[in-house]
Short mmCIF file of C-alpha atoms in Angstrom, two decimals:
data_model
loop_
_atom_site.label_atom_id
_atom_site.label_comp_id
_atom_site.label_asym_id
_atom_site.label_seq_id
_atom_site.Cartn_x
_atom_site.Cartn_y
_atom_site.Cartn_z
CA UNK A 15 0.00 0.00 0.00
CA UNK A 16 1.45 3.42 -0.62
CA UNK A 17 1.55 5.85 2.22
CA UNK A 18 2.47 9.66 1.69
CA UNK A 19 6.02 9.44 3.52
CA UNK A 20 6.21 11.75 6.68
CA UNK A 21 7.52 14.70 6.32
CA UNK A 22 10.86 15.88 8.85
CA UNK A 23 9.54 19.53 9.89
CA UNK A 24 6.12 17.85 11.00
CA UNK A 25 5.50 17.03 14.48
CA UNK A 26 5.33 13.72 15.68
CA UNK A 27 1.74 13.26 15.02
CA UNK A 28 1.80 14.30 11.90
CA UNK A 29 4.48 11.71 10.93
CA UNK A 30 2.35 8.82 10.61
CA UNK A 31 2.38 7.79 6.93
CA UNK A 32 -1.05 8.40 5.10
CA UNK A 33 -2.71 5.53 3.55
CA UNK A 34 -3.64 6.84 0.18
CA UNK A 35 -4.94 4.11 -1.02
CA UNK A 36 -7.83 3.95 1.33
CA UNK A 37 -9.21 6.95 -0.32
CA UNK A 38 -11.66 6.59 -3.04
CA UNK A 39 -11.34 6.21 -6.42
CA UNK A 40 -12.68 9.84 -7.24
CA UNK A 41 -10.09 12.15 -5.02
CA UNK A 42 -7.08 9.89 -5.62
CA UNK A 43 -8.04 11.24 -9.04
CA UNK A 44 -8.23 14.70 -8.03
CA UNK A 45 -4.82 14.48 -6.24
CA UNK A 46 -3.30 13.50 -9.85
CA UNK A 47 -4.93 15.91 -11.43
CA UNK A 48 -3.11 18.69 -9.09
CA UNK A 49 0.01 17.01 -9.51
CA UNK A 50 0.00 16.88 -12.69
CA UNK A 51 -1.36 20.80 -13.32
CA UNK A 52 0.54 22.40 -16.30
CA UNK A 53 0.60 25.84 -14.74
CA UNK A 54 2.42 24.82 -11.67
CA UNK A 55 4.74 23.06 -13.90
CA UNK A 56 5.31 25.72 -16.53
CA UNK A 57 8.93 27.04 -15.93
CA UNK A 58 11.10 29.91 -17.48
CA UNK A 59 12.87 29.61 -19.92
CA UNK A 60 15.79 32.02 -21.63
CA UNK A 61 15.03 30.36 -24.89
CA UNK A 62 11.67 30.49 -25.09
CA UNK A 63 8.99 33.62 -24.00
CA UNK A 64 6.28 31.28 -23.06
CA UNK A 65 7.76 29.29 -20.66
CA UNK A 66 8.57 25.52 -21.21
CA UNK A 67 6.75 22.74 -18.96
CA UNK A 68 8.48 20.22 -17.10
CA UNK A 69 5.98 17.09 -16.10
CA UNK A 70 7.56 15.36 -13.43
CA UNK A 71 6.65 11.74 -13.97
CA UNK A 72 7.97 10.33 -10.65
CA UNK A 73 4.84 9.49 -8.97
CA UNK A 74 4.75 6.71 -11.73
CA UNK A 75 7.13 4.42 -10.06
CA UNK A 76 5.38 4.05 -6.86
CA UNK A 77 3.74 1.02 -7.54
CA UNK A 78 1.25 -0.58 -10.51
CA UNK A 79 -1.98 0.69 -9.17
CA UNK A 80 -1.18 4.33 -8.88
CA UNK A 81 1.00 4.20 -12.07
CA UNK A 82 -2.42 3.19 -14.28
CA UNK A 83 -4.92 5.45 -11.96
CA UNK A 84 -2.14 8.34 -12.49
CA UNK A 85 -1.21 7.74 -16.11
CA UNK A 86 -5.29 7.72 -17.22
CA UNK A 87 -5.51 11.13 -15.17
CA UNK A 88 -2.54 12.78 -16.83
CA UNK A 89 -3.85 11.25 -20.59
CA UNK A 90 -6.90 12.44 -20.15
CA UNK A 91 -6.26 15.86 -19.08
CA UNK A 92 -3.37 16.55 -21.44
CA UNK A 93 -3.91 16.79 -24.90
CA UNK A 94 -0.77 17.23 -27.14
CA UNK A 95 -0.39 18.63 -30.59
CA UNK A 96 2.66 18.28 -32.64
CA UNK A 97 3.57 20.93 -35.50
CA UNK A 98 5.76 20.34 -38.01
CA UNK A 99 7.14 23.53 -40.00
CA UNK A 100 9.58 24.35 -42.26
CA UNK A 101 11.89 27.07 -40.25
CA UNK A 102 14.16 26.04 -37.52
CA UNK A 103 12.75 29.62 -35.47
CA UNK A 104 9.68 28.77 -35.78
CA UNK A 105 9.48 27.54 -31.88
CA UNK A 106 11.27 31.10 -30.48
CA UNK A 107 8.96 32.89 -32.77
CA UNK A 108 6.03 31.63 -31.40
CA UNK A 109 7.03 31.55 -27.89
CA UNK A 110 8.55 34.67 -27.94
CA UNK A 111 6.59 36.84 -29.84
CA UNK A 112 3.01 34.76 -29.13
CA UNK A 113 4.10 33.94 -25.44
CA UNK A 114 3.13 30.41 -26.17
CA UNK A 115 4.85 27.87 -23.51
CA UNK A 116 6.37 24.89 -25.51
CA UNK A 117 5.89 21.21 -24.59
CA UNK A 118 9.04 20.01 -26.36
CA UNK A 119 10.94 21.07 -29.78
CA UNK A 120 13.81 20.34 -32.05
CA UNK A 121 15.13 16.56 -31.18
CA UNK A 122 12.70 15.65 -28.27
CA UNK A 123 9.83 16.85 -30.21
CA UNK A 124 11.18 14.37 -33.44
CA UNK A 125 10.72 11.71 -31.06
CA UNK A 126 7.66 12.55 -29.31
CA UNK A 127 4.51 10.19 -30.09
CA UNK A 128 1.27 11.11 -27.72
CA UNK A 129 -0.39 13.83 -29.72
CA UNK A 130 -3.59 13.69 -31.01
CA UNK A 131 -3.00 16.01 -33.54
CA UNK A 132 -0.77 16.72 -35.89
CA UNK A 133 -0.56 20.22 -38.26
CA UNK A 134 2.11 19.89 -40.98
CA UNK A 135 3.13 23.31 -42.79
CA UNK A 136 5.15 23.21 -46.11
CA UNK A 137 5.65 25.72 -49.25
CA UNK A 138 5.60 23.37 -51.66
CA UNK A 139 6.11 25.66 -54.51
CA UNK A 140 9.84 26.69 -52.64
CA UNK A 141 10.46 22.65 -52.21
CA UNK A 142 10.37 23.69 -48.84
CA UNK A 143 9.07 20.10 -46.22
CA UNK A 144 8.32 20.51 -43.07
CA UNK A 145 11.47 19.32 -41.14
CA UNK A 146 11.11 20.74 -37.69
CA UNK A 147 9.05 19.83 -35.02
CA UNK A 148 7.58 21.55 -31.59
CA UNK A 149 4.96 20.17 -29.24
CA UNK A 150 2.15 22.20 -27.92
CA UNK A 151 -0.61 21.70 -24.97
CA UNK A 152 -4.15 21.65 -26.83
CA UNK A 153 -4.54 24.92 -23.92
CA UNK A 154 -2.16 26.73 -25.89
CA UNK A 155 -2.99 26.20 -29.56
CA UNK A 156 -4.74 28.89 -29.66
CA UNK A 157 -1.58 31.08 -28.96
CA UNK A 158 -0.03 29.07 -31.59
CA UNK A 159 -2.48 30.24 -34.24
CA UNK A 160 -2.56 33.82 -32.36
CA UNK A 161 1.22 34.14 -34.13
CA UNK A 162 0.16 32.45 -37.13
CA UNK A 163 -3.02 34.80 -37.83
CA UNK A 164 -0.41 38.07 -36.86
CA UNK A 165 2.13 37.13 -39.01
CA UNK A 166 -0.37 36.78 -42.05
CA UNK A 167 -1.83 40.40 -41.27
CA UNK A 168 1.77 41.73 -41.44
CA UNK A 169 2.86 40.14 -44.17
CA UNK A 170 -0.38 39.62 -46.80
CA UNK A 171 1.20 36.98 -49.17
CA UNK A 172 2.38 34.95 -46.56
CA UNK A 173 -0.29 32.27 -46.21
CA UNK A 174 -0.87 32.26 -50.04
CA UNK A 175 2.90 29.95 -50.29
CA UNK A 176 1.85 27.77 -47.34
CA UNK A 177 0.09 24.31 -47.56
CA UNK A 178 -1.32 22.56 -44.07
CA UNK A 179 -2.12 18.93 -43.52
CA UNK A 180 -4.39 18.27 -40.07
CA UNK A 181 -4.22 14.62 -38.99
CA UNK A 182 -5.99 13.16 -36.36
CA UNK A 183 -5.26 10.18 -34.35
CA UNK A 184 -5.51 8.56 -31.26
CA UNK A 185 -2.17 8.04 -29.87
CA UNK A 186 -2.57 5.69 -27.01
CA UNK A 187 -4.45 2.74 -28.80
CA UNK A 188 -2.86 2.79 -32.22
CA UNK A 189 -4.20 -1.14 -33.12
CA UNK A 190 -7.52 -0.18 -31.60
CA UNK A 191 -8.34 3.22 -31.76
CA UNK A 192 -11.27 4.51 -29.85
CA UNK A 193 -13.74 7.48 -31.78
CA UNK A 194 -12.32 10.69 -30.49
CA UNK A 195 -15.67 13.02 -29.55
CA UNK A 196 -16.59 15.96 -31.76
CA UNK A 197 -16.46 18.38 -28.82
CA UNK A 198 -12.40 17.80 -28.72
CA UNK A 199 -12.02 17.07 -32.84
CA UNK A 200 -13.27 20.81 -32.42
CA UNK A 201 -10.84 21.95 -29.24
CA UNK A 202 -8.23 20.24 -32.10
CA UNK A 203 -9.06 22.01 -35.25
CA UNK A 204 -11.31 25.11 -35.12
CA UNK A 205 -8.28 27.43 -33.84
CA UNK A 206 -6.87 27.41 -37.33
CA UNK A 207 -10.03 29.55 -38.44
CA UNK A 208 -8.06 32.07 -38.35
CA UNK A 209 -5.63 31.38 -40.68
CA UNK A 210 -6.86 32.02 -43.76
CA UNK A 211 -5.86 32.68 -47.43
CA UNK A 212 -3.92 29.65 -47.35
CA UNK A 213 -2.85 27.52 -50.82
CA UNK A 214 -3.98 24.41 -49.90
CA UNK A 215 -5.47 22.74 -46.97
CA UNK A 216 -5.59 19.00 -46.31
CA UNK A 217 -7.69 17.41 -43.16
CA UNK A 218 -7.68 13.59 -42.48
CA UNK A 219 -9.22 11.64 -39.55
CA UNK A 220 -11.68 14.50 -38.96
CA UNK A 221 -15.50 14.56 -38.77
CA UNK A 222 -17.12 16.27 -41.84
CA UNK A 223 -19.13 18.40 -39.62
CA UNK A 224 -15.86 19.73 -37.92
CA UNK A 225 -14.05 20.21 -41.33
CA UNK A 226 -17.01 22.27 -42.69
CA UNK A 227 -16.93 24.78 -39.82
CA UNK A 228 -13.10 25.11 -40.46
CA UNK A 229 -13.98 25.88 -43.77
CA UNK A 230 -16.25 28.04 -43.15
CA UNK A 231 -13.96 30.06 -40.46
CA UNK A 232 -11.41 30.69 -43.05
CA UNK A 233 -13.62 32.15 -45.40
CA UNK A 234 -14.57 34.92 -43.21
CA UNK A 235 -11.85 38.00 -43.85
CA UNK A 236 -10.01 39.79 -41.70
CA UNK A 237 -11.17 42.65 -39.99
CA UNK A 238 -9.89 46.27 -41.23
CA UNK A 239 -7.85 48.07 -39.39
CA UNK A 240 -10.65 50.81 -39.23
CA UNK A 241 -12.81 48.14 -37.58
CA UNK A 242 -10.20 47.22 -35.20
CA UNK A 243 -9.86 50.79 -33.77
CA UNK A 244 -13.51 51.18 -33.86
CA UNK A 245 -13.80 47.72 -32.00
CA UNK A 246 -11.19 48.98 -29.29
CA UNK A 247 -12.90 52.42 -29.28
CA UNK A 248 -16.20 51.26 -28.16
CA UNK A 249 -14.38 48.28 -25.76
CA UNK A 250 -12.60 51.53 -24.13
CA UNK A 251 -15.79 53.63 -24.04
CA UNK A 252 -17.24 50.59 -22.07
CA UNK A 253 -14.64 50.01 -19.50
CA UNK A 254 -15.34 53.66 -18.82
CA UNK A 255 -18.81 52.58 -17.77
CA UNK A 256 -17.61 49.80 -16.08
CA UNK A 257 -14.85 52.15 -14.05
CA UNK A 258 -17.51 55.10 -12.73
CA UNK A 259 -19.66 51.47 -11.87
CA UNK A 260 -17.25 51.10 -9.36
CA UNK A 261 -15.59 47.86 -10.80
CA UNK A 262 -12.06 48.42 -11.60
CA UNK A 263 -11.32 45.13 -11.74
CA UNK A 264 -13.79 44.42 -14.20
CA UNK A 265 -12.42 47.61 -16.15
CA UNK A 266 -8.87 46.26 -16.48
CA UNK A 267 -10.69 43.51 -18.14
CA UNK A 268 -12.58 45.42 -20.65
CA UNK A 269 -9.35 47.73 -21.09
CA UNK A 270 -7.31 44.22 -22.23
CA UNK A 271 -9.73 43.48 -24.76
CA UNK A 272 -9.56 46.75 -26.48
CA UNK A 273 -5.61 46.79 -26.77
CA UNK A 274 -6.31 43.20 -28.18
CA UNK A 275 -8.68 44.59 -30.67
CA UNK A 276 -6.07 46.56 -32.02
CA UNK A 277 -3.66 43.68 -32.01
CA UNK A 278 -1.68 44.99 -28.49
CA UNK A 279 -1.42 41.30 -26.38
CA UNK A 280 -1.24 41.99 -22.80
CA UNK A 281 -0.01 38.81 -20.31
CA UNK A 282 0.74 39.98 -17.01
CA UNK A 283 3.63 42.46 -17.21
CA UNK A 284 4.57 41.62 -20.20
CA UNK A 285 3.01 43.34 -23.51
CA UNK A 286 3.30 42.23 -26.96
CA UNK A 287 2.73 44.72 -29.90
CA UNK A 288 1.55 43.10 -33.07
CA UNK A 289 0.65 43.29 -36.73
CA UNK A 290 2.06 47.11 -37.10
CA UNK A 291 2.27 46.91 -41.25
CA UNK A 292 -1.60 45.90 -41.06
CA UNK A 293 -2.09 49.60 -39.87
CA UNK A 294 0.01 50.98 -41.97
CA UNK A 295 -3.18 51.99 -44.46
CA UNK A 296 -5.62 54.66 -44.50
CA UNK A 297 -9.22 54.80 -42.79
CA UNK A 298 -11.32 55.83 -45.48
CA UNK A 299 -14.69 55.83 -43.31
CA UNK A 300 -16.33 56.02 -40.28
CA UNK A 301 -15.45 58.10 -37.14
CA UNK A 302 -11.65 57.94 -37.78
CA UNK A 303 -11.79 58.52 -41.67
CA UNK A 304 -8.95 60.30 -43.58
CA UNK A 305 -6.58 59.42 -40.52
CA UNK A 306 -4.21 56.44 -40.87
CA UNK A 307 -4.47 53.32 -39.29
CA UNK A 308 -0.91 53.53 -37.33
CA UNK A 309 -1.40 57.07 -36.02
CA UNK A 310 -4.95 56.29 -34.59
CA UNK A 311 -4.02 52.56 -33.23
CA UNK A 312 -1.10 54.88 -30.67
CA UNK A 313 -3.48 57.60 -29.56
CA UNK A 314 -6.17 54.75 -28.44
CA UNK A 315 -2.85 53.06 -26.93
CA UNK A 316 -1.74 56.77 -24.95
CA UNK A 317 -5.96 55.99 -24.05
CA UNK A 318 -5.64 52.96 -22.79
CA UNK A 319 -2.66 53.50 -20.87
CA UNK A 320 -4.15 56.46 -19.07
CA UNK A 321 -7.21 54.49 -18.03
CA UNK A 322 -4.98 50.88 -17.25
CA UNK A 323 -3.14 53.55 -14.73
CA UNK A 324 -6.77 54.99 -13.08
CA UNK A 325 -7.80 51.37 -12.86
CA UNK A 326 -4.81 49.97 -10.71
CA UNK A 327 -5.32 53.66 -8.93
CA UNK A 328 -8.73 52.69 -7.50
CA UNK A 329 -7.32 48.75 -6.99
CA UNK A 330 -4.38 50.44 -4.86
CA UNK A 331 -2.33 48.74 -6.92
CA UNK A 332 0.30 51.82 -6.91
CA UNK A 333 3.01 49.66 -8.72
CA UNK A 334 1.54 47.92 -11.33
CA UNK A 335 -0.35 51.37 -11.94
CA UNK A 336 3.79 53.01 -11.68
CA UNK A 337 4.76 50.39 -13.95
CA UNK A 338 2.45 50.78 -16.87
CA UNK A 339 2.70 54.66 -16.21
CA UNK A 340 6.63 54.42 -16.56
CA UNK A 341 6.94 51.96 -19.48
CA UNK A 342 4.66 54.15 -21.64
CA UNK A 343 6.16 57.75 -20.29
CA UNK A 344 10.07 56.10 -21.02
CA UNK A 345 8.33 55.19 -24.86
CA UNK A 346 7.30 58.29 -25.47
CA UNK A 347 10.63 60.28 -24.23
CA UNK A 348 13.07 57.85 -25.18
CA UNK A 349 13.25 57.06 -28.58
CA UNK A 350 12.72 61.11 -30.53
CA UNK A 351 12.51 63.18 -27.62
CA UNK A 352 10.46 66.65 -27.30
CA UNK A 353 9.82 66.18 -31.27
CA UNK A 354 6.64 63.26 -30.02
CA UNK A 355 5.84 65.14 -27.44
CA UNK A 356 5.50 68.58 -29.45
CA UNK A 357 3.37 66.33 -31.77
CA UNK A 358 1.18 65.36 -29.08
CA UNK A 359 0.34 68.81 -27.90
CA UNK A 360 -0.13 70.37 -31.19
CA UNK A 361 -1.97 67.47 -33.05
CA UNK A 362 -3.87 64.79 -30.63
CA UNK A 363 -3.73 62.94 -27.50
CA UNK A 364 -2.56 65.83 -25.06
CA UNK A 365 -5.36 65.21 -22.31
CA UNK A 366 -5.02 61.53 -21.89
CA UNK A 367 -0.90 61.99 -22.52
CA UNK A 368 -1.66 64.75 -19.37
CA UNK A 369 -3.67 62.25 -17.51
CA UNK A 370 -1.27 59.40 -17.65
CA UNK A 371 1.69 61.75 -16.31
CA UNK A 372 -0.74 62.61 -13.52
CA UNK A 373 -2.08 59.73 -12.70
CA UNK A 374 1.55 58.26 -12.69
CA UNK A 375 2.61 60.80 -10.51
CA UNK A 376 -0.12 59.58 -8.12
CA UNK A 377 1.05 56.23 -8.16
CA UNK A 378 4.71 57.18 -7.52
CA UNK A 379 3.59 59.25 -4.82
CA UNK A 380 2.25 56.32 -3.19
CA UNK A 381 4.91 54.26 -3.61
CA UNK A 382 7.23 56.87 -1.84
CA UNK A 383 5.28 57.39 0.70
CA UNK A 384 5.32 53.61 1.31
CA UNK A 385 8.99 53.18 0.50
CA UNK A 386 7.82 50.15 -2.32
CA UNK A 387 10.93 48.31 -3.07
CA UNK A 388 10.50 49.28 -6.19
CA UNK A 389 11.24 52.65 -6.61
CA UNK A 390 14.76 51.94 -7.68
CA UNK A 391 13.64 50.89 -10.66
CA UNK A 392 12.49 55.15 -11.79
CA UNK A 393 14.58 56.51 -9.11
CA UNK A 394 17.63 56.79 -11.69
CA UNK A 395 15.64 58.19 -14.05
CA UNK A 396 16.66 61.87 -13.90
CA UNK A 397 13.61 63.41 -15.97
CA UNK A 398 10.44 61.43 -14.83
CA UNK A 399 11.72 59.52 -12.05
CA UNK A 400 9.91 61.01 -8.83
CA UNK A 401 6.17 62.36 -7.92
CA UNK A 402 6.80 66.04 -8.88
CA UNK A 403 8.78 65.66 -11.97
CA UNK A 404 5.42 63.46 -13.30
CA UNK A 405 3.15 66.48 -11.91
CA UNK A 406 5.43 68.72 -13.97
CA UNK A 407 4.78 67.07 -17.08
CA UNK A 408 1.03 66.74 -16.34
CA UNK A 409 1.20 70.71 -16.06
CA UNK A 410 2.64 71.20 -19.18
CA UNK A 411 -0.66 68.62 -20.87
CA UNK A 412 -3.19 69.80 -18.86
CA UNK A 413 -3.64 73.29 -19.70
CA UNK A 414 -6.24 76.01 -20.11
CA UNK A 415 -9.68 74.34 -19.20
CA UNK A 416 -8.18 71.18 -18.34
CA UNK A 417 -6.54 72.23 -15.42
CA UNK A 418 -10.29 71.02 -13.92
CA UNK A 419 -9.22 67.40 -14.41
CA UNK A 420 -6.47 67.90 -11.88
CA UNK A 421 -7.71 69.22 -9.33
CA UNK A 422 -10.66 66.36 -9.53
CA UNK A 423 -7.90 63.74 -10.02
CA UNK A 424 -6.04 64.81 -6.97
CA UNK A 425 -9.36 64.52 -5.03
CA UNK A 426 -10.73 61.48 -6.23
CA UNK A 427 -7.03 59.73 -5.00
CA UNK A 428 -6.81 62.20 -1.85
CA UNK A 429 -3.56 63.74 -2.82
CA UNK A 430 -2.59 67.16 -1.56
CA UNK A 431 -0.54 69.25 -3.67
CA UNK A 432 -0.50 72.92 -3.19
CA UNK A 433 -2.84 74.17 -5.70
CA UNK A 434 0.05 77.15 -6.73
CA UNK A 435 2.13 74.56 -8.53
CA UNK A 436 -0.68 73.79 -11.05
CA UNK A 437 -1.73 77.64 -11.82
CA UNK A 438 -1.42 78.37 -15.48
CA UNK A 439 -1.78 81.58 -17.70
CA UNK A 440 -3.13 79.98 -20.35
CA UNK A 441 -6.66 80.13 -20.79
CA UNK A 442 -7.25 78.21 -23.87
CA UNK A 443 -6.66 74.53 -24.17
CA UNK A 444 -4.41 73.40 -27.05
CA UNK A 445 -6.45 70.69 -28.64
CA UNK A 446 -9.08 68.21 -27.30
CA UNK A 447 -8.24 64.58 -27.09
CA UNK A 448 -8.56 62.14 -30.74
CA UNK A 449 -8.55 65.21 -32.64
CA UNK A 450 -9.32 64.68 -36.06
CA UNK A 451 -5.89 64.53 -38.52
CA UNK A 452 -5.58 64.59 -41.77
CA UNK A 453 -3.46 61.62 -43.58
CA UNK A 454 -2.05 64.29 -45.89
CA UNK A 455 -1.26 66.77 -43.36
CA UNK A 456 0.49 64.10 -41.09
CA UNK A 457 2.36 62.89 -43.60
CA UNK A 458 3.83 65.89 -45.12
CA UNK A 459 5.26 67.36 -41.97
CA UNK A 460 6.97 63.67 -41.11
CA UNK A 461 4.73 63.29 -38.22
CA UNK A 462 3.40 60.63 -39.00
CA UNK A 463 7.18 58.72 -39.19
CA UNK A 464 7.93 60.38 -35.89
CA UNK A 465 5.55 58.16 -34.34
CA UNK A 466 6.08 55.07 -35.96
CA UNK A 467 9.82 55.66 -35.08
CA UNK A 468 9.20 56.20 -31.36
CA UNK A 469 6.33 52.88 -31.12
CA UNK A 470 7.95 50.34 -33.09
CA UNK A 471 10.49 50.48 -29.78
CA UNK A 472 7.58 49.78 -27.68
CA UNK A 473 6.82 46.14 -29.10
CA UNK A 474 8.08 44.26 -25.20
#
């Protein structure tokens, strides 16, 4: 019978061994299914973005009984899918820039049998086979074909070279194979809806019924970029709601879908900046018409920022709120200077750029007030790197009419600041926030480049 073994810092009582055994059928299972979790064995990795899991198999040599109970728990709640492309990066390209933790790859993946499915890419007008192999959790194919469907929007002829064979199989009883249910030939194939425009497409072992709606999936086109900003636009207008509701949490949420609707993936602390060619075009219509797609997609990202900040604000979250305050504020400053900010005060986006030093400053106020561990990481920095020097910038946004905003910011965080540092001469605000801008007019002063310069450096 197997027994837990005791364990040394227990006391005495405790150190009787547990028969395990005794327990039924149902939590035994449970216990497996805990030990064998994939997010508490998901480790970092310097080669790959995502992470890489390490199963730890040991509890398999403890005897015969739990080796078959465990084994059935761990095959049943582990689903594997093997890709096979043609480009040795492939796996750091979709770990890295999709954040997609890797099973296995290169030689372990060649050898690796107990997938379900398998996806094989090839060109085969460039005699190109696919050679190279990473596994994937079924959880993450969807991050998978999140890289696949960005890669296609920034480069249009990509998928039209490519050819993909889906197999299905049923790895664990090859000489009698069991009917694998339409609800998981589904969790298998329907994430590569998104791919689309591809040359050909091949699916074997598949139900009819789930290679229609693949079909089907790639046949609808992608969205325009006007659609995407118009998508994040009203996703940002409705975390607003959400916010005044009194559910910041709830807010964040809403705020991480609109920065996905504009292709901006957001995964803790880590942010991943996507498809920027596909917004390199012109809106021709609706509320953003004769602006282009890249300089409206960084104003609604200035937005978001601003409001991420106020969220974590209300959460008292002062350094997350610092740290997506900072990482935008050190974008903007770093990369062309005053010229972005001059750009941002004369053309669009001064309020919310205004609002984000502000509520920054907030945060960092907190945080030194607190002495958070980590304020070295802005203390170095000589131009943004305290309280005051934020509130200085704000000044310099918030002008004119807007100086209102501060003094109801300060007061909705209960921050004191005496109200002679904010006093401005100015009477006339600059320029409202999303002001309209011509393509032509952005374009012919180099504006436009400005900010592409200064936000392709934002892309980590």
């Amino acid at each position: 019978m197997f027994c837990f073994p005791p364990f040394k810092n227990r006391s005495s009582k405790m150190a009787k061994p547990f028969p395990f055994l005794r327990l039924p059928l149902e939590l035994r299972e449970q216990m497996y299914s805990h030990y064998f979790l994939p997010a508490d064995r998901l480790q970092a990795c310097e080669y790959y973005g995502g992470g890489q899991y390490s199963f730890d198999f040991s509890l398999y040599h403890v005897n015969k009984q739990i080796y078959c109970e465990a084994q059935t728990v761990f095959r049943r709640e582990n689903i594997f899918v093997r890709i096979e492309t043609p480009w040795p990066q492939a796996v750091n390209h979709i770990s890295h820039e999709g954040l997609c933790p890797i099973v296995a790859a290169h030689d372990t993946a060649d050898s690796f049998q107990h997938h379900h499915a398998l996806v094989q890419i090839s060109a085969p007008a460039h005699l190109i086979a696919p050679a190279h192999s990473v596994i994937v959790l079924l959880d993450d194919l969807h991050l998978f074909c999140q890289v696949w469907y960005y890669s296609a929007l920034n480069y249009e002829t990509l998928n039209h070279h490519l050819s993909v064979t889906f197999n299905l199989q049923n790895p664990y009883y090859p000489a009698d194979p069991k009917p694998i249910p339409i609800a998981l030939q589904k969790r298998l194939l329907l994430p590569f809806g998104v791919v689309k425009e591809l040359d050909e497409v091949e699916v074997s072992g598949y139900d009819k019924e789930v290679q229609d709606e693949l079909d089907a999936l790639m046949k609808i086109p992608y969205d325009t970029p006007q659609k995407c900003c118009e998508d994040a636009t009203a996703l940002m207008e409705s975390g607003d709601k959400t916010l005044a509701e009194g559910k910041p949490e709830d807010a964040l949420q809403t705020y991480t879908k609109a920065f996905h609707a504009i292709h901006v993936i957001i995964m803790g602390r880590t942010r991943r900046v996507l498809a920027d060619q596909f917004f390199h075009k012109g809106i021709d219509a609706g509320r953003y018409k004769g602006q282009t797609g890249t300089t409206v997609r960084i104003i609604l990202r200035i937005m978001l920022v601003a409001r991420v900040v106020n969220a974590y604000l209300k959460l008292q979250q002062y350094e997350e709120a610092t740290f997506w305050g900072m990482r935008s504020i050190k974008i903007m400053r770093s990369t062309v200077g005053t010229e972005f900010e001059d750009f941002l005060i004369e053309v669009a986006g001064m309020l919310d750029v205004g609002l984000l030093y502000l509520r920054t400053g907030v945060s960092l106020m907190r945080m030194e007030e607190s002495a958070s561990h980590e304020l070295v990481a802005y203390t170095d920095d000589e131009d943004v790197g305290t309280s005051e020097k934020c509130f200085r910038f704000a000044k310099r946004f918030l002008k004119g009419e807007h100086q209102k905003l501060i003094k109801k910011e300060l007061e909705g965080n209960k921050v004191e600041v005496d109200e002679s540092f904010w006093l401005d001469s100015d009477s006339k605000s600059d320029v409202d926030s999303m002001a309209p801008m011509h393509q032509d007019e952005a374009e012919g002063n180099g504006q436009a480049d400005v900010i592409f310069q200064v936000w392709q450096a934002s892309q980590y």
